[in-house]
PDB file of C-alpha atoms in Angstrom:
ATOM      1  CA  MET A  13      -0.018   0.001  -0.025  1.00  0.00           C
ATOM      2  CA  LYS A  14       1.350   3.439  -0.964  1.00  0.00           C
ATOM      3  CA  ARG A  15       1.442   6.029   1.723  1.00  0.00           C
ATOM      4  CA  LEU A  16       2.211   9.614   0.860  1.00  0.00           C
ATOM      5  CA  PHE A  17       3.343  11.738   3.768  1.00  0.00           C
ATOM      6  CA  MET A  18       2.741  15.318   2.565  1.00  0.00           C
ATOM      7  CA  ILE A  19       4.706  17.773   4.712  1.00  0.00           C
ATOM      8  CA  ARG A  20       4.581  21.552   4.800  1.00  0.00           C
ATOM      9  CA  HIS A  21       7.892  23.083   5.741  1.00  0.00           C
ATOM     10  CA  CYS A  22       8.703  24.405   9.174  1.00  0.00           C
ATOM     11  CA  SER A  23       8.801  28.094  10.170  1.00  0.00           C
ATOM     12  CA  ALA A  24      11.071  30.104   7.915  1.00  0.00           C
ATOM     13  CA  GLU A  25      12.734  33.522   7.823  1.00  0.00           C
ATOM     14  CA  GLY A  26      10.838  34.542   4.637  1.00  0.00           C
ATOM     15  CA  GLN A  27       9.409  33.480   1.360  1.00  0.00           C
ATOM     16  CA  HIS A  28      12.513  33.734  -0.843  1.00  0.00           C
ATOM     17  CA  LYS A  29      13.710  30.325  -2.172  1.00  0.00           C
ATOM     18  CA  ASP A  30      16.859  30.656  -0.048  1.00  0.00           C
ATOM     19  CA  SER A  31      15.118  31.668   3.166  1.00  0.00           C
ATOM     20  CA  PRO A  32      16.403  29.507   6.037  1.00  0.00           C
ATOM     21  CA  LEU A  33      14.375  28.169   8.911  1.00  0.00           C
ATOM     22  CA  THR A  34      13.939  30.322  11.955  1.00  0.00           C
ATOM     23  CA  ARG A  35      15.521  29.224  15.191  1.00  0.00           C
ATOM     24  CA  GLU A  36      12.039  27.863  16.127  1.00  0.00           C
ATOM     25  CA  GLY A  37      11.827  26.207  12.666  1.00  0.00           C
ATOM     26  CA  VAL A  38      15.104  24.316  13.300  1.00  0.00           C
ATOM     27  CA  LYS A  39      13.574  23.019  16.526  1.00  0.00           C
ATOM     28  CA  GLN A  40      10.415  22.074  14.632  1.00  0.00           C
ATOM     29  CA  ALA A  41      12.492  20.101  12.074  1.00  0.00           C
ATOM     30  CA  GLN A  42      13.785  17.946  14.972  1.00  0.00           C
ATOM     31  CA  VAL A  43      10.216  17.416  16.147  1.00  0.00           C
ATOM     32  CA  VAL A  44       9.146  16.478  12.647  1.00  0.00           C
ATOM     33  CA  SER A  45      11.963  13.908  12.474  1.00  0.00           C
ATOM     34  CA  THR A  46      10.948  12.418  15.857  1.00  0.00           C
ATOM     35  CA  PHE A  47       7.261  12.401  14.898  1.00  0.00           C
ATOM     36  CA  LEU A  48       7.941  10.552  11.657  1.00  0.00           C
ATOM     37  CA  GLN A  49      10.187   8.053  13.389  1.00  0.00           C
ATOM     38  CA  ASN A  50       7.515   7.292  15.939  1.00  0.00           C
ATOM     39  CA  TYR A  51       4.603   7.218  13.542  1.00  0.00           C
ATOM     40  CA  GLY A  52       5.008   3.676  12.660  1.00  0.00           C
ATOM     41  CA  TYR A  53       6.197   3.693   9.014  1.00  0.00           C
ATOM     42  CA  GLN A  54       9.786   4.452   7.991  1.00  0.00           C
ATOM     43  CA  LEU A  55      10.015   6.570   4.840  1.00  0.00           C
ATOM     44  CA  ASP A  56      11.534   4.784   1.824  1.00  0.00           C
ATOM     45  CA  ARG A  57      11.995   7.957  -0.160  1.00  0.00           C
ATOM     46  CA  ILE A  58      11.981  11.671   0.411  1.00  0.00           C
ATOM     47  CA  ILE A  59      11.245  14.184  -2.310  1.00  0.00           C
ATOM     48  CA  SER A  60      11.482  17.887  -1.522  1.00  0.00           C
ATOM     49  CA  SER A  61      10.933  21.283  -3.060  1.00  0.00           C
ATOM     50  CA  PRO A  62      14.352  22.823  -3.943  1.00  0.00           C
ATOM     51  CA  PHE A  63      13.567  25.730  -1.553  1.00  0.00           C
ATOM     52  CA  LEU A  64      15.974  25.796   1.422  1.00  0.00           C
ATOM     53  CA  ARG A  65      13.157  25.888   4.041  1.00  0.00           C
ATOM     54  CA  ALA A  66      11.692  22.618   2.694  1.00  0.00           C
ATOM     55  CA  ILE A  67      15.043  20.833   2.566  1.00  0.00           C
ATOM     56  CA  GLU A  68      15.968  21.933   6.065  1.00  0.00           C
ATOM     57  CA  SER A  69      12.586  20.767   7.379  1.00  0.00           C
ATOM     58  CA  ILE A  70      13.268  17.132   6.488  1.00  0.00           C
ATOM     59  CA  LYS A  71      17.044  17.051   6.823  1.00  0.00           C
ATOM     60  CA  PRO A  72      17.147  15.789  10.384  1.00  0.00           C
ATOM     61  CA  TYR A  73      14.963  12.769   9.504  1.00  0.00           C
ATOM     62  CA  ALA A  74      16.961  12.077   6.264  1.00  0.00           C
ATOM     63  CA  GLU A  75      20.261  12.137   8.193  1.00  0.00           C
ATOM     64  CA  ARG A  76      18.932   9.978  11.002  1.00  0.00           C
ATOM     65  CA  HIS A  77      17.772   7.312   8.522  1.00  0.00           C
ATOM     66  CA  ASN A  78      20.564   7.718   5.964  1.00  0.00           C
ATOM     67  CA  LEU A  79      18.200   8.717   3.230  1.00  0.00           C
ATOM     68  CA  SER A  80      18.947  11.052   0.411  1.00  0.00           C
ATOM     69  CA  ILE A  81      16.701  14.042  -0.205  1.00  0.00           C
ATOM     70  CA  GLU A  82      15.572  14.081  -3.858  1.00  0.00           C
ATOM     71  CA  ILE A  83      15.054  17.589  -5.080  1.00  0.00           C
ATOM     72  CA  ASP A  84      12.171  18.153  -7.537  1.00  0.00           C
ATOM     73  CA  GLU A  85      11.242  21.568  -8.911  1.00  0.00           C
ATOM     74  CA  ARG A  86       7.674  20.451  -9.323  1.00  0.00           C
ATOM     75  CA  LEU A  87       7.247  20.802  -5.563  1.00  0.00           C
ATOM     76  CA  GLU A  88       8.144  24.519  -5.596  1.00  0.00           C
ATOM     77  CA  GLU A  89       5.508  26.829  -4.234  1.00  0.00           C
ATOM     78  CA  ARG A  90       3.063  28.199  -6.782  1.00  0.00           C
ATOM     79  CA  LEU A  91       3.899  31.637  -8.099  1.00  0.00           C
ATOM     80  CA  LEU A  92       0.821  33.882  -7.990  1.00  0.00           C
ATOM     81  CA  SER A  93       2.444  36.724  -9.785  1.00  0.00           C
ATOM     82  CA  GLU A  94       5.896  37.984 -10.798  1.00  0.00           C
ATOM     83  CA  GLU A  95       4.945  41.399  -9.399  1.00  0.00           C
ATOM     84  CA  PRO A  96       4.186  42.190  -5.715  1.00  0.00           C
ATOM     85  CA  ILE A  97       0.430  41.979  -4.923  1.00  0.00           C
ATOM     86  CA  ASP A  98      -1.132  44.184  -2.239  1.00  0.00           C
ATOM     87  CA  ASP A  99      -4.303  42.052  -1.965  1.00  0.00           C
ATOM     88  CA  TRP A 100      -2.522  38.663  -2.330  1.00  0.00           C
ATOM     89  CA  LEU A 101      -4.937  36.938   0.092  1.00  0.00           C
ATOM     90  CA  ASP A 102      -7.914  37.912  -2.065  1.00  0.00           C
ATOM     91  CA  VAL A 103      -5.996  36.811  -5.150  1.00  0.00           C
ATOM     92  CA  LEU A 104      -5.150  33.459  -3.606  1.00  0.00           C
ATOM     93  CA  GLU A 105      -8.765  32.912  -2.598  1.00  0.00           C
ATOM     94  CA  GLU A 106      -9.884  33.725  -6.235  1.00  0.00           C
ATOM     95  CA  SER A 107      -7.319  31.186  -7.530  1.00  0.00           C
ATOM     96  CA  PHE A 108      -9.003  28.473  -5.388  1.00  0.00           C
ATOM     97  CA  THR A 109     -12.459  29.515  -6.653  1.00  0.00           C
ATOM     98  CA  ASP A 110     -11.533  29.924 -10.310  1.00  0.00           C
ATOM     99  CA  ARG A 111      -8.874  27.249 -10.898  1.00  0.00           C
ATOM    100  CA  ASP A 112      -7.912  28.851 -14.289  1.00  0.00           C
ATOM    101  CA  PHE A 113      -7.393  32.304 -12.784  1.00  0.00           C
ATOM    102  CA  ARG A 114      -3.856  33.581 -13.395  1.00  0.00           C
ATOM    103  CA  LEU A 115      -2.150  36.941 -13.046  1.00  0.00           C
ATOM    104  CA  PRO A 116       0.463  37.886 -15.597  1.00  0.00           C
ATOM    105  CA  GLY A 117       3.529  35.794 -15.021  1.00  0.00           C
ATOM    106  CA  GLY A 118       1.718  33.736 -12.433  1.00  0.00           C
ATOM    107  CA  GLU A 119       0.478  30.140 -12.343  1.00  0.00           C
ATOM    108  CA  SER A 120      -3.115  29.076 -12.114  1.00  0.00           C
ATOM    109  CA  SER A 121      -4.276  26.366  -9.713  1.00  0.00           C
ATOM    110  CA  ASN A 122      -4.751  24.062 -12.671  1.00  0.00           C
ATOM    111  CA  ASP A 123      -1.249  24.809 -13.969  1.00  0.00           C
ATOM    112  CA  ALA A 124       0.258  23.984 -10.555  1.00  0.00           C
ATOM    113  CA  ASN A 125      -1.811  20.831 -10.189  1.00  0.00           C
ATOM    114  CA  LEU A 126      -0.709  19.619 -13.612  1.00  0.00           C
ATOM    115  CA  ARG A 127       2.998  19.964 -12.816  1.00  0.00           C
ATOM    116  CA  VAL A 128       2.765  18.396  -9.378  1.00  0.00           C
ATOM    117  CA  GLY A 129       0.336  15.739 -10.635  1.00  0.00           C
ATOM    118  CA  GLN A 130       3.003  14.470 -13.055  1.00  0.00           C
ATOM    119  CA  LEU A 131       5.370  13.870 -10.066  1.00  0.00           C
ATOM    120  CA  ILE A 132       2.547  12.106  -8.096  1.00  0.00           C
ATOM    121  CA  ASP A 133       1.840   9.888 -11.058  1.00  0.00           C
ATOM    122  CA  GLU A 134       5.501   8.928 -11.229  1.00  0.00           C
ATOM    123  CA  ILE A 135       5.554   8.159  -7.504  1.00  0.00           C
ATOM    124  CA  MET A 136       2.430   6.023  -7.713  1.00  0.00           C
ATOM    125  CA  ALA A 137       3.880   3.989 -10.599  1.00  0.00           C
ATOM    126  CA  ASP A 138       7.113   3.287  -8.682  1.00  0.00           C
ATOM    127  CA  ASP A 139       6.751  -0.136  -7.117  1.00  0.00           C
ATOM    128  CA  THR A 140      10.101   0.061  -5.313  1.00  0.00           C
ATOM    129  CA  CYS A 141       8.801   2.186  -2.369  1.00  0.00           C
ATOM    130  CA  GLU A 142       5.720   2.326  -0.191  1.00  0.00           C
ATOM    131  CA  ASN A 143       6.209   5.244   2.200  1.00  0.00           C
ATOM    132  CA  ILE A 144       7.178   8.510   0.544  1.00  0.00           C
ATOM    133  CA  GLY A 145       7.727  11.904   2.173  1.00  0.00           C
ATOM    134  CA  ILE A 146       6.809  14.835   0.003  1.00  0.00           C
ATOM    135  CA  VAL A 147       8.052  18.195   1.388  1.00  0.00           C
ATOM    136  CA  THR A 148       6.496  21.247  -0.111  1.00  0.00           C
ATOM    137  CA  HIS A 149       4.681  24.593   0.696  1.00  0.00           C
ATOM    138  CA  GLY A 150       1.252  25.492   1.915  1.00  0.00           C
ATOM    139  CA  ASN A 151      -0.409  26.634  -1.273  1.00  0.00           C
ATOM    140  CA  LEU A 152       0.814  23.677  -3.330  1.00  0.00           C
ATOM    141  CA  LEU A 153      -0.006  21.333  -0.455  1.00  0.00           C
ATOM    142  CA  ALA A 154      -3.620  22.528  -0.430  1.00  0.00           C
ATOM    143  CA  LEU A 155      -3.868  21.970  -4.195  1.00  0.00           C
ATOM    144  CA  LEU A 156      -2.292  18.474  -3.884  1.00  0.00           C
ATOM    145  CA  LEU A 157      -4.677  17.474  -1.130  1.00  0.00           C
ATOM    146  CA  ASN A 158      -7.617  18.786  -3.111  1.00  0.00           C
ATOM    147  CA  SER A 159      -6.773  16.209  -5.790  1.00  0.00           C
ATOM    148  CA  TYR A 160      -7.626  13.563  -3.272  1.00  0.00           C
ATOM    149  CA  GLN A 161     -10.385  15.331  -1.235  1.00  0.00           C
ATOM    150  CA  ALA A 162     -12.465  17.900  -3.083  1.00  0.00           C
ATOM    151  CA  ASP A 163     -13.487  19.922  -0.041  1.00  0.00           C
ATOM    152  CA  ILE A 164      -9.849  20.984   0.714  1.00  0.00           C
ATOM    153  CA  GLY A 165      -9.352  24.517  -0.496  1.00  0.00           C
ATOM    154  CA  PHE A 166      -8.717  28.086   0.574  1.00  0.00           C
ATOM    155  CA  SER A 167     -10.292  27.816   4.035  1.00  0.00           C
ATOM    156  CA  GLN A 168      -8.271  24.665   4.855  1.00  0.00           C
ATOM    157  CA  TRP A 169      -5.115  26.344   3.558  1.00  0.00           C
ATOM    158  CA  LYS A 170      -5.764  29.244   6.075  1.00  0.00           C
ATOM    159  CA  GLY A 171      -5.722  26.626   8.806  1.00  0.00           C
ATOM    160  CA  PHE A 172      -2.453  24.980   7.863  1.00  0.00           C
ATOM    161  CA  THR A 173       0.456  25.286  10.350  1.00  0.00           C
ATOM    162  CA  ASN A 174       4.210  25.421   9.932  1.00  0.00           C
ATOM    163  CA  PRO A 175       5.021  22.541   9.913  1.00  0.00           C
ATOM    164  CA  ASP A 176       1.982  20.488   8.971  1.00  0.00           C
ATOM    165  CA  MET A 177       1.552  16.934   7.819  1.00  0.00           C
ATOM    166  CA  TYR A 178      -1.026  14.851   6.016  1.00  0.00           C
ATOM    167  CA  LEU A 179      -1.200  11.188   5.158  1.00  0.00           C
ATOM    168  CA  VAL A 180      -2.759  10.171   1.860  1.00  0.00           C
ATOM    169  CA  GLN A 181      -3.383   6.493   1.328  1.00  0.00           C
ATOM    170  CA  LYS A 182      -5.648   4.331  -0.802  1.00  0.00           C
ATOM    171  CA  THR A 183      -8.114   2.266   1.185  1.00  0.00           C
ATOM    172  CA  GLY A 184     -10.830   0.196  -0.360  1.00  0.00           C
ATOM    173  CA  GLY A 185     -10.484   1.740  -3.767  1.00  0.00           C
ATOM    174  CA  GLU A 186     -10.562   5.420  -2.638  1.00  0.00           C
ATOM    175  CA  TYR A 187      -8.016   7.814  -1.257  1.00  0.00           C
ATOM    176  CA  ILE A 188      -8.198   8.884   2.373  1.00  0.00           C
ATOM    177  CA  VAL A 189      -6.661  12.180   3.484  1.00  0.00           C
ATOM    178  CA  GLU A 190      -5.852  12.460   7.186  1.00  0.00           C
ATOM    179  CA  ARG A 191      -4.113  15.284   9.026  1.00  0.00           C
ATOM    180  CA  ILE A 192      -1.626  13.500  11.192  1.00  0.00           C
ATOM    181  CA  TRP A 193       0.262  16.474  12.548  1.00  0.00           C
ATOM    182  CA  SER A 194      -0.859  17.889  15.854  1.00  0.00           C
ATOM    183  CA  ASP A 195      -0.310  21.501  16.810  1.00  0.00           C
ATOM    184  CA  ASP A 196       0.518  20.117  20.223  1.00  0.00           C
ATOM    185  CA  GLU A 197       3.671  18.325  19.170  1.00  0.00           C
ATOM    186  CA  PRO A 198       6.316  19.169  21.839  1.00  0.00           C
ATOM    187  CA  VAL A 199       9.124  21.473  20.596  1.00  0.00           C
ATOM    188  CA  VAL A 200      12.589  20.307  21.455  1.00  0.00           C
ATOM    189  CA  SER A 201      14.438  22.782  23.639  1.00  0.00           C
TER     190      SER A 201
END
């Protein structure tokens, strides 16, 4: 049975692709590692966004289990616009409502789903691993989860935490999405 552990990165210094984790985010990455180790399934494979905050979020687990972190650009956060947006929250909500909505230089929800969907199809066709960690960003995570559960959208995105984690697995012919992360996970001092 395939299990996809979809992980949103820990707290970061900013939104730039090279933004590192905050001091709190570094502690959160240790908690993510311990959480995954204790969850009951060891990851066979880790695939991450190339953004530093995503890589740093899974690095403690990867090092502890001697796993490489595969970098895949298809897990990058969706770009809403090449230009700064004052009302970006309204624009983001519109992009969940109208999945073809796109600002100049930006990516629609459908565009982002298409690129990440190709990666998921490749993962699902790979019979060499069962438990896959996918490390990405909040917006793309919401779109990914929506592929499996139609009622996940903008309002659920607003409730995501840094970090956050969902398990997607096929049970009885249909996919089940379960939030497995708890906001109460103890942070390592």
